[in-house]
Amino acid sequence: MRPADGARMRALRLEMLADSPLAFLETIADAAARPHADYCARIAAVSAGCHTAQFVADPGGRLVGHAGGVAVPQEPGLTVVYAVYVTPARRGAGLLGDLVEAVAAWSRSCGRPELMLEVVVGNDRAYRAYQKLGFTDTGVRVPHPTVPALQELQMRRPA
């Protein structure tokens, strides 16, 4: 992606938030209010380096999937997988695995051999999908960052 793809990234982000509002750390209103320049700057910031990266599924035209990865200073060998999304019409076709594998390859190239992600407790569809990709439930539960009544469970796998 290039910063010029900001409008496509904004459209995907708004779709993500409309489809799965509890899965992401932003409201659709906040995302819609962010200026176009912010989306372009974010793309530029995650296009190179080993601290954070994002990967998209781009069949041409509208983006249909996203997964990000970020380094965790407290755990140098770990990449946290975040903002994972596949548009509903493309689910079940292997795109989720492709996106996670892109994050995993980036993580390995940056010297981090493990992936971790968090899933809202009760989101069984996502939980099963991540199990199929080799993630296992660690037993760790953490409060949801924006909805205190909910919890998230942590899953890990080798990168």
mmCIF file of C-alpha atoms in Angstrom:
data_model
loop_
_atom_site.group_PDB
_atom_site.id
_atom_site.type_symbol
_atom_site.label_atom_id
_atom_site.label_comp_id
_atom_site.label_asym_id
_atom_site.label_seq_id
_atom_site.Cartn_x
_atom_site.Cartn_y
_atom_site.Cartn_z
ATOM 1 C CA MET A 1 0.000 0.000 0.000
ATOM 2 C CA ARG A 2 0.996 3.562 -0.586
ATOM 3 C CA PRO A 3 -0.230 6.689 1.193
ATOM 4 C CA ALA A 4 -2.304 7.382 -1.934
ATOM 5 C CA ASP A 5 -4.438 4.382 -0.881
ATOM 6 C CA GLY A 6 -5.787 6.292 2.109
ATOM 7 C CA ALA A 7 -9.364 6.428 0.807
ATOM 8 C CA ARG A 8 -9.457 2.656 0.270
ATOM 9 C CA MET A 9 -8.025 2.050 3.742
ATOM 10 C CA ARG A 10 -10.594 4.414 5.263
ATOM 11 C CA ALA A 11 -13.422 2.555 3.489
ATOM 12 C CA LEU A 12 -12.134 -0.786 4.807
ATOM 13 C CA ARG A 13 -11.735 0.580 8.330
ATOM 14 C CA LEU A 14 -15.312 1.866 8.362
ATOM 15 C CA GLU A 15 -16.531 -1.519 7.093
ATOM 16 C CA MET A 16 -14.530 -3.302 9.805
ATOM 17 C CA LEU A 17 -16.035 -1.161 12.538
ATOM 18 C CA ALA A 18 -19.591 -1.467 11.205
ATOM 19 C CA ASP A 19 -19.297 -5.263 10.949
ATOM 20 C CA SER A 20 -17.441 -6.002 14.206
ATOM 21 C CA PRO A 21 -17.596 -2.995 16.560
ATOM 22 C CA LEU A 22 -16.263 -4.866 19.612
ATOM 23 C CA ALA A 23 -13.204 -6.232 17.831
ATOM 24 C CA PHE A 24 -11.431 -2.930 17.267
ATOM 25 C CA LEU A 25 -10.299 -0.157 19.590
ATOM 26 C CA GLU A 26 -12.130 2.673 17.863
ATOM 27 C CA THR A 27 -15.712 3.652 17.206
ATOM 28 C CA ILE A 28 -17.053 4.049 13.714
ATOM 29 C CA ALA A 29 -17.820 7.707 14.532
ATOM 30 C CA ASP A 30 -14.196 8.359 15.499
ATOM 31 C CA ALA A 31 -12.895 6.602 12.381
ATOM 32 C CA ALA A 32 -15.297 8.514 10.147
ATOM 33 C CA ALA A 33 -14.256 11.810 11.721
ATOM 34 C CA ARG A 34 -10.531 11.243 11.153
ATOM 35 C CA PRO A 35 -9.222 13.290 8.238
ATOM 36 C CA HIS A 36 -8.073 11.615 5.047
ATOM 37 C CA ALA A 37 -4.498 12.746 5.782
ATOM 38 C CA ASP A 38 -4.486 10.597 8.941
ATOM 39 C CA TYR A 39 -5.181 7.452 6.925
ATOM 40 C CA CYS A 40 -2.421 8.354 4.470
ATOM 41 C CA ALA A 41 0.032 9.047 7.296
ATOM 42 C CA ARG A 42 -0.800 5.724 8.977
ATOM 43 C CA ILE A 43 -0.088 3.830 5.752
ATOM 44 C CA ALA A 44 3.266 5.585 5.442
ATOM 45 C CA ALA A 45 4.127 4.809 9.081
ATOM 46 C CA VAL A 46 3.504 1.069 8.759
ATOM 47 C CA SER A 47 4.992 0.535 5.318
ATOM 48 C CA ALA A 48 8.539 -0.168 6.492
ATOM 49 C CA GLY A 49 10.422 -1.298 9.553
ATOM 50 C CA CYS A 50 10.036 -3.840 12.289
ATOM 51 C CA HIS A 51 7.932 -2.080 14.921
ATOM 52 C CA THR A 52 4.514 -2.200 13.287
ATOM 53 C CA ALA A 53 3.094 -3.279 9.956
ATOM 54 C CA GLN A 54 -0.243 -3.803 8.298
ATOM 55 C CA PHE A 55 -1.208 -6.142 5.493
ATOM 56 C CA VAL A 56 -4.264 -5.915 3.279
ATOM 57 C CA ALA A 57 -6.039 -8.149 0.821
ATOM 58 C CA ASP A 58 -6.319 -6.194 -2.399
ATOM 59 C CA PRO A 59 -8.040 -7.947 -5.299
ATOM 60 C CA GLY A 60 -8.159 -4.599 -7.120
ATOM 61 C CA GLY A 61 -10.636 -1.896 -6.265
ATOM 62 C CA ARG A 62 -12.049 -2.249 -2.769
ATOM 63 C CA LEU A 63 -9.827 -3.783 -0.066
ATOM 64 C CA VAL A 64 -11.310 -7.001 1.368
ATOM 65 C CA GLY A 65 -9.115 -7.857 4.352
ATOM 66 C CA HIS A 66 -6.626 -6.541 6.877
ATOM 67 C CA ALA A 67 -4.236 -7.779 9.569
ATOM 68 C CA GLY A 68 -1.651 -5.828 11.493
ATOM 69 C CA GLY A 69 1.302 -6.724 13.654
ATOM 70 C CA VAL A 70 3.140 -4.797 16.339
ATOM 71 C CA ALA A 71 6.236 -5.488 18.422
ATOM 72 C CA VAL A 72 5.876 -5.662 22.195
ATOM 73 C CA PRO A 73 8.846 -4.124 24.059
ATOM 74 C CA GLN A 74 8.177 -6.230 27.183
ATOM 75 C CA GLU A 75 8.411 -9.445 25.117
ATOM 76 C CA PRO A 76 11.067 -9.039 22.406
ATOM 77 C CA GLY A 77 10.234 -12.319 20.657
ATOM 78 C CA LEU A 78 6.514 -11.557 20.304
ATOM 79 C CA THR A 79 4.374 -9.895 17.656
ATOM 80 C CA VAL A 80 0.822 -8.985 18.605
ATOM 81 C CA VAL A 81 -1.564 -9.540 15.721
ATOM 82 C CA TYR A 82 -4.257 -6.865 15.645
ATOM 83 C CA ALA A 83 -7.148 -5.499 13.583
ATOM 84 C CA VAL A 84 -7.764 -8.771 11.759
ATOM 85 C CA TYR A 85 -10.698 -8.578 9.378
ATOM 86 C CA VAL A 86 -12.039 -10.263 6.261
ATOM 87 C CA THR A 87 -15.073 -8.844 4.476
ATOM 88 C CA PRO A 88 -18.070 -11.185 4.967
ATOM 89 C CA ALA A 89 -18.353 -12.182 1.295
ATOM 90 C CA ARG A 90 -14.736 -13.422 1.332
ATOM 91 C CA ARG A 91 -14.789 -15.368 4.614
ATOM 92 C CA GLY A 92 -14.046 -19.076 4.502
ATOM 93 C CA ALA A 93 -11.890 -18.860 1.375
ATOM 94 C CA GLY A 94 -8.465 -18.886 3.041
ATOM 95 C CA LEU A 95 -7.933 -15.132 3.085
ATOM 96 C CA LEU A 96 -7.660 -15.033 6.881
ATOM 97 C CA GLY A 97 -4.815 -17.536 6.756
ATOM 98 C CA ASP A 98 -3.055 -15.548 4.048
ATOM 99 C CA LEU A 99 -3.244 -12.347 6.096
ATOM 100 C CA VAL A 100 -2.026 -14.027 9.302
ATOM 101 C CA GLU A 101 0.791 -15.711 7.365
ATOM 102 C CA ALA A 102 1.862 -12.304 6.015
ATOM 103 C CA VAL A 103 2.102 -11.007 9.595
ATOM 104 C CA ALA A 104 3.959 -14.185 10.625
ATOM 105 C CA ALA A 105 6.515 -13.854 7.816
ATOM 106 C CA TRP A 106 7.098 -10.209 8.704
ATOM 107 C CA SER A 107 7.432 -11.163 12.396
ATOM 108 C CA ARG A 108 10.018 -13.844 11.622
ATOM 109 C CA SER A 109 11.974 -11.472 9.382
ATOM 110 C CA CYS A 110 12.110 -9.065 12.311
ATOM 111 C CA GLY A 111 13.442 -11.778 14.654
ATOM 112 C CA ARG A 112 10.203 -12.411 16.546
ATOM 113 C CA PRO A 113 9.265 -16.117 16.523
ATOM 114 C CA GLU A 114 5.853 -15.931 18.248
ATOM 115 C CA LEU A 115 2.437 -14.430 17.527
ATOM 116 C CA MET A 116 -0.278 -13.497 20.010
ATOM 117 C CA LEU A 117 -3.773 -12.164 19.506
ATOM 118 C CA GLU A 118 -6.803 -11.461 21.632
ATOM 119 C CA VAL A 119 -10.394 -12.484 20.924
ATOM 120 C CA VAL A 120 -13.525 -11.308 22.726
ATOM 121 C CA VAL A 121 -14.748 -14.155 24.927
ATOM 122 C CA GLY A 122 -17.841 -15.540 23.226
ATOM 123 C CA ASN A 123 -16.718 -14.760 19.668
ATOM 124 C CA ASP A 124 -16.683 -18.446 18.841
ATOM 125 C CA ARG A 125 -16.441 -17.919 15.071
ATOM 126 C CA ALA A 126 -13.160 -16.034 15.407
ATOM 127 C CA TYR A 127 -11.898 -18.402 18.103
ATOM 128 C CA ARG A 128 -12.436 -21.456 15.864
ATOM 129 C CA ALA A 129 -10.899 -19.695 12.857
ATOM 130 C CA TYR A 130 -7.741 -18.884 14.824
ATOM 131 C CA GLN A 131 -7.557 -22.440 16.181
ATOM 132 C CA LYS A 132 -7.545 -23.703 12.589
ATOM 133 C CA LEU A 133 -4.561 -21.419 11.959
ATOM 134 C CA GLY A 134 -2.615 -23.000 14.818
ATOM 135 C CA PHE A 135 -3.356 -20.554 17.640
ATOM 136 C CA THR A 136 -4.000 -22.055 21.070
ATOM 137 C CA ASP A 137 -5.818 -20.545 24.013
ATOM 138 C CA THR A 138 -3.280 -19.618 26.683
ATOM 139 C CA GLY A 139 -5.879 -19.444 29.451
ATOM 140 C CA VAL A 140 -5.067 -15.761 29.972
ATOM 141 C CA ARG A 141 -8.099 -13.468 30.157
ATOM 142 C CA VAL A 142 -7.838 -9.697 30.078
ATOM 143 C CA PRO A 143 -10.455 -6.956 30.298
ATOM 144 C CA HIS A 144 -11.736 -5.667 26.977
ATOM 145 C CA PRO A 145 -10.010 -2.297 26.438
ATOM 146 C CA THR A 146 -13.190 -0.343 25.688
ATOM 147 C CA VAL A 147 -16.077 -2.387 27.154
ATOM 148 C CA PRO A 148 -15.251 -3.226 30.797
ATOM 149 C CA ALA A 149 -18.055 -5.806 31.058
ATOM 150 C CA LEU A 150 -16.335 -7.989 28.441
ATOM 151 C CA GLN A 151 -13.165 -10.044 28.518
ATOM 152 C CA GLU A 152 -10.735 -11.079 25.832
ATOM 153 C CA LEU A 153 -8.817 -14.318 25.711
ATOM 154 C CA GLN A 154 -5.240 -14.564 24.504
ATOM 155 C CA MET A 155 -4.148 -17.052 21.869
ATOM 156 C CA ARG A 156 -0.582 -17.766 20.726
ATOM 157 C CA ARG A 157 1.268 -19.689 18.050
ATOM 158 C CA PRO A 158 4.706 -19.793 16.473
ATOM 159 C CA ALA A 159 5.222 -17.158 13.786
#
